[in-house]
Steps between C-alpha positions, in 0.01 A plus 500: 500500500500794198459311201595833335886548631550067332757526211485205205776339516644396190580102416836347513421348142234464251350130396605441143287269298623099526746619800530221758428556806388326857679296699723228356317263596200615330572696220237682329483701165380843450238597265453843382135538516386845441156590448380517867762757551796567324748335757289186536674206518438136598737220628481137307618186697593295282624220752168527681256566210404783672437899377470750743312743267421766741234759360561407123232126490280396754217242516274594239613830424796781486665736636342871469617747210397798653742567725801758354720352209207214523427369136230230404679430199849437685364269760321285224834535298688387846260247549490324196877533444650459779232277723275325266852296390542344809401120568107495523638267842645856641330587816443868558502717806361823465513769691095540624304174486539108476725305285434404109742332258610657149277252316205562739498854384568427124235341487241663699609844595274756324796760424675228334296360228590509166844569587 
């Protein structure tokens, strides 16, 4: 296949901040989370205690800032905002590497102290 003659294809709609979405069933929250890039977002669970967090928080660390419209000061804002107020119970799948709670990484993630 040419990788050259692919068009983007443009989304049906955007993700607006606190929009529900899922199934209805399971329900789950989205979180504007930019920082990693500027369209990040993550999906909170409230029903499971669950936050999909994609490339925003992982175990032990964050997402990287160096990609284009990356920003270490918007992911920490994201973070700490939008993240850090979730129950310290919250369980959190990234998207690379194992699963870690909100209050594991309060307390012991490097990025995040002092916030």
């Amino acid at each position: 296949m040419d990788f050259r003659s692919l068009r983007p294809v443009l989304p049906d709609q955007y993700l607006s901040d606190g929009q529900s979405v899922g199934l209805e069933r399971y329900p789950a929250r989205v979180l504007c989370t930019p920082g990693h890039t500027q369209g990040s977002v993550c999906f909170y669970f409230a029903s499971l205690n669950l936050l999909v967090a994609g490339d925003t928080l992982f175990a032990g660390s964050i997402g990287r800032t160096d990609l284009p419209g990356g920003s270490s000061a918007e992911i920490i804002d994201s973070i700490q905002t939008r993240l850090l107020t979730l129950p310290d119970e919250t369980r959190v799948v990234a998207g690379h590497g194992p699963e870690t709670t909100i209050g594991r990484e309060r307390r012991s993630n490097p990025f995040l102290q002092g916030l």
